[in-house]
PDB file of C-alpha atoms in Angstrom:
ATOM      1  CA  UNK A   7       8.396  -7.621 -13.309  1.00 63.00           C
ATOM      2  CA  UNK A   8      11.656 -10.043 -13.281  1.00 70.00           C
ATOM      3  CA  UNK A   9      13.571  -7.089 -14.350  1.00 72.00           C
ATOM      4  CA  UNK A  10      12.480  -4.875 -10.800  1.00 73.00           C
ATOM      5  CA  UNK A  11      11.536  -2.384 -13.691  1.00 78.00           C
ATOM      6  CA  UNK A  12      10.621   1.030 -11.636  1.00 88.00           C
ATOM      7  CA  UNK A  13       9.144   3.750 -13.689  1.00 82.00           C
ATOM      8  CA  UNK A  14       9.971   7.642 -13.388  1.00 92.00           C
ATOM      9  CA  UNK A  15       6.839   9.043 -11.318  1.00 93.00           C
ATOM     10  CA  UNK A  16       5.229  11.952 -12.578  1.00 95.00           C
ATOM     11  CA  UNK A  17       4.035  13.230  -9.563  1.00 93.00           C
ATOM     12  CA  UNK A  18       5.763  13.433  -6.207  1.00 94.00           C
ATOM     13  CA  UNK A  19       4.635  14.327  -2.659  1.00 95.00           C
ATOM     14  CA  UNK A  20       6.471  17.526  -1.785  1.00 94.00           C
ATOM     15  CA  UNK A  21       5.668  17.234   2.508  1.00 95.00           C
ATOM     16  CA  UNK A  22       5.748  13.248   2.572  1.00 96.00           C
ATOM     17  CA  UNK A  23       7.568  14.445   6.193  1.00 94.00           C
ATOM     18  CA  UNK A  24       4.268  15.364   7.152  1.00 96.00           C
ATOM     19  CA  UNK A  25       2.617  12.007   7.298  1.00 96.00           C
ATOM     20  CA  UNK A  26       3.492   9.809   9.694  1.00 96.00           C
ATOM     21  CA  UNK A  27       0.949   6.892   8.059  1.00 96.00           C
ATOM     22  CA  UNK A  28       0.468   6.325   4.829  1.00 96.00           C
ATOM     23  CA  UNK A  29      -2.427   3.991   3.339  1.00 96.00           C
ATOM     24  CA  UNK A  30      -1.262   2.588  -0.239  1.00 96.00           C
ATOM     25  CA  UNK A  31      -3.212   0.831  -2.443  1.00 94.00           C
ATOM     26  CA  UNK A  32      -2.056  -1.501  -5.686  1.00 92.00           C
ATOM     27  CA  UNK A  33      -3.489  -3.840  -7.768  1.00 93.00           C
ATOM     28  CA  UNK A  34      -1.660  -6.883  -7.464  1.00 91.00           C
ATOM     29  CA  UNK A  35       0.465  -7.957 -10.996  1.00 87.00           C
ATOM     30  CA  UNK A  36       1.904 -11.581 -11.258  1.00 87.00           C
ATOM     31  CA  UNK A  37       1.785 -11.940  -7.536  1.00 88.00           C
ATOM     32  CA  UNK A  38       3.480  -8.569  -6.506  1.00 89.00           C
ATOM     33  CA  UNK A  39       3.336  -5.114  -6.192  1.00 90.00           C
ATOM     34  CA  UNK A  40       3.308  -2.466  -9.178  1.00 92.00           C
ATOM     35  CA  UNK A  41       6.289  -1.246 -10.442  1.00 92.00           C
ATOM     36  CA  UNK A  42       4.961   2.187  -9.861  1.00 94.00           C
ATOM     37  CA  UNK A  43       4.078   1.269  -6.713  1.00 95.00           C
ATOM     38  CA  UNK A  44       7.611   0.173  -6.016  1.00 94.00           C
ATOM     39  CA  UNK A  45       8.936   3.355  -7.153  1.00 95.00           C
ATOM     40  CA  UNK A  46       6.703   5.288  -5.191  1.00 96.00           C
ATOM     41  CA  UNK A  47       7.692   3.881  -2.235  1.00 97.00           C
ATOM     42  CA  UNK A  48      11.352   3.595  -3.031  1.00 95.00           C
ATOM     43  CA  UNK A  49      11.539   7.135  -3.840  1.00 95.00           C
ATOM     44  CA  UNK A  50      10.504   8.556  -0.399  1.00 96.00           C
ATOM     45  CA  UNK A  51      12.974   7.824   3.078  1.00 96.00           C
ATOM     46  CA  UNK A  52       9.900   6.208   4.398  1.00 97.00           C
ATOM     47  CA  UNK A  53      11.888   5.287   7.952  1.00 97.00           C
ATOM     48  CA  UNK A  54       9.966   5.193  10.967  1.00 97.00           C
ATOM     49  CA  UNK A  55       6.532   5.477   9.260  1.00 97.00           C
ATOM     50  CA  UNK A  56       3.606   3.278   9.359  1.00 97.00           C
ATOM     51  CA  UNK A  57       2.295   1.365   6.032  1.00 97.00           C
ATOM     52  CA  UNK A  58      -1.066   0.372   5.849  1.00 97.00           C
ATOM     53  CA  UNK A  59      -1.078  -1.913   2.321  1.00 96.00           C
ATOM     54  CA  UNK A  60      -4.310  -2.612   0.394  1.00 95.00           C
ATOM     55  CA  UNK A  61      -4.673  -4.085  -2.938  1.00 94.00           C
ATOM     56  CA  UNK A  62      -7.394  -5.592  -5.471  1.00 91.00           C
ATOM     57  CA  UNK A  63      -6.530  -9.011  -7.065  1.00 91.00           C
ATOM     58  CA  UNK A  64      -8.333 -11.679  -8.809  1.00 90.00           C
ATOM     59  CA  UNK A  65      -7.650 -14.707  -6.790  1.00 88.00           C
ATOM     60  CA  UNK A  66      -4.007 -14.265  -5.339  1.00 89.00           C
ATOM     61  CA  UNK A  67      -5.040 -12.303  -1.650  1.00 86.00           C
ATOM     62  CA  UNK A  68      -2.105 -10.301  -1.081  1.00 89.00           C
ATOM     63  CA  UNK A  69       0.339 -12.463  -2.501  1.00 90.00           C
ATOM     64  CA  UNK A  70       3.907 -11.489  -2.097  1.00 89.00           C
ATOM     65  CA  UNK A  71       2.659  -7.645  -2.063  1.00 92.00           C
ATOM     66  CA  UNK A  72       3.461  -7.322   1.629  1.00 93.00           C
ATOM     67  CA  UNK A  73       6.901  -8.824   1.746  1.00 94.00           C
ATOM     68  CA  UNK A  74       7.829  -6.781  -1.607  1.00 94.00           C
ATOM     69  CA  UNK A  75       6.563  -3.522   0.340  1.00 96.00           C
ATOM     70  CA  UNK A  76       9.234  -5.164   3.250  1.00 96.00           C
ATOM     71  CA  UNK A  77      11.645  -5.473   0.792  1.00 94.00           C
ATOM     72  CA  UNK A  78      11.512  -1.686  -0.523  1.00 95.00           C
ATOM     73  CA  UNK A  79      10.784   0.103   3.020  1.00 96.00           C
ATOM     74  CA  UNK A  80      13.216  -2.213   5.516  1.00 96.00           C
ATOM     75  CA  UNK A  81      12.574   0.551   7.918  1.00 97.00           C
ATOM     76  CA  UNK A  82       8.870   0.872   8.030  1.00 98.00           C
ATOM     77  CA  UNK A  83       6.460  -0.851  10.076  1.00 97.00           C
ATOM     78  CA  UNK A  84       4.233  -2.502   8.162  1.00 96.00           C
ATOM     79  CA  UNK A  85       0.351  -2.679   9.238  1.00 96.00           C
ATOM     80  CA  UNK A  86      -2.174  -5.524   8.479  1.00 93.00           C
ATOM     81  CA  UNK A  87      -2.986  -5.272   5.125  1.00 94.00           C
ATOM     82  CA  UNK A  88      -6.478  -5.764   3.230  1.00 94.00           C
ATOM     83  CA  UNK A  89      -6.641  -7.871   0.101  1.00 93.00           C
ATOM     84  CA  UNK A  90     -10.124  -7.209  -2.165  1.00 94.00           C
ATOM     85  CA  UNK A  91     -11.215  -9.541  -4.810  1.00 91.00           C
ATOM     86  CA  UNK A  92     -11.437  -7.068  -7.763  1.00 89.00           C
ATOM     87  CA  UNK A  93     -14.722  -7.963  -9.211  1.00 89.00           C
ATOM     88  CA  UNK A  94     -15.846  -7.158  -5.380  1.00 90.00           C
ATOM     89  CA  UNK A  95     -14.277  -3.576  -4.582  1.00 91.00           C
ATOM     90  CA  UNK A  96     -17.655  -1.909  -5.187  1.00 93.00           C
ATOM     91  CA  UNK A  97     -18.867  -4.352  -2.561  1.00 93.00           C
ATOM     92  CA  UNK A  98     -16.502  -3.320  -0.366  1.00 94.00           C
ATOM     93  CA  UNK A  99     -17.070  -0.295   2.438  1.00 94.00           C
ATOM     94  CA  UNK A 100     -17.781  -2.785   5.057  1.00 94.00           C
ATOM     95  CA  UNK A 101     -14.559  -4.670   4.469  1.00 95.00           C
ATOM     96  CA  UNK A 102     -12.498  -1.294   4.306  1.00 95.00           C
ATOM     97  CA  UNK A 103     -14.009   0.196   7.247  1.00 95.00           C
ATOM     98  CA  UNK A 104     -13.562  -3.035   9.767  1.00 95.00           C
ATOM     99  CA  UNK A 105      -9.753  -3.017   8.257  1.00 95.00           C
ATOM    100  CA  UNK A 106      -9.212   0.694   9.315  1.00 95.00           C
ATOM    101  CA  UNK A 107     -10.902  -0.259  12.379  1.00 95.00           C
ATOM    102  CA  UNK A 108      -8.365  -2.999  13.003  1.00 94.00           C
ATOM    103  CA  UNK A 109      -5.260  -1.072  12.114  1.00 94.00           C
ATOM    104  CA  UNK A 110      -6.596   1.906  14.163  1.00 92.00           C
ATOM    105  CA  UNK A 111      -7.105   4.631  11.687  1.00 90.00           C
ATOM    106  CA  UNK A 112     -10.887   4.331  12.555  1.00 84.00           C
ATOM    107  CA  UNK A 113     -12.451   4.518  15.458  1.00 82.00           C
ATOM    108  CA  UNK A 114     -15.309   2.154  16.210  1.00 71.00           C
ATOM    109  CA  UNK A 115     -18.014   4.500  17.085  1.00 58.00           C
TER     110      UNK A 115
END
């Protein structure tokens, strides 16, 4: 984590041009963001799209997850993000669905 240590991705999204939000979720290490988190997001020109951040931790909230996504995508705008306590994400739906609500991916019905 001190190192910024990105791993190669296996995977990559071929029409990431496409989407004009994305929702990304991590499990928050040592107060921060994955490292293949980071190097998802660093490996995309993510300009002028919307980030909606979630994450599962075990006491730390978001922690510095948002500002690292900041850090990586300087040309995003970032959306409120939703923190779950891990033991708690199978608890969740209600949580989820007021946060999509709130960023406006869901409409209240």
């Amino acid at each position: 984590m001190e190192s910024d240590y990105r791993p190669e991705l296996k995977t990559k999204v071929e029409n990431m041009d496409e989407y004009d939000t994305l929702i990304v979720g991590t499990p928050i290490w040592g107060g921060h963001l994955t490292p293949a988190m980071k190097s998802f997001l660093a490996g995309y020109d993510l300009s002028g799209k919307y980030i909606a951040p979630f994450c599962t931790h075990g006491g730390s909230g978001t922690a510095q997850s948002v500002s690292d996504i900041r850090s990586v995508c300087p040309n995003s705008t970032i959306l409120g993000s939703l923190a779950v306590y891990g033991s708690q994400a199978e608890n969740s739906r209600g949580d989820v669905e007021k946060w999509l609500e709130q960023i406006g991916i869901l409409k209240n019905n």
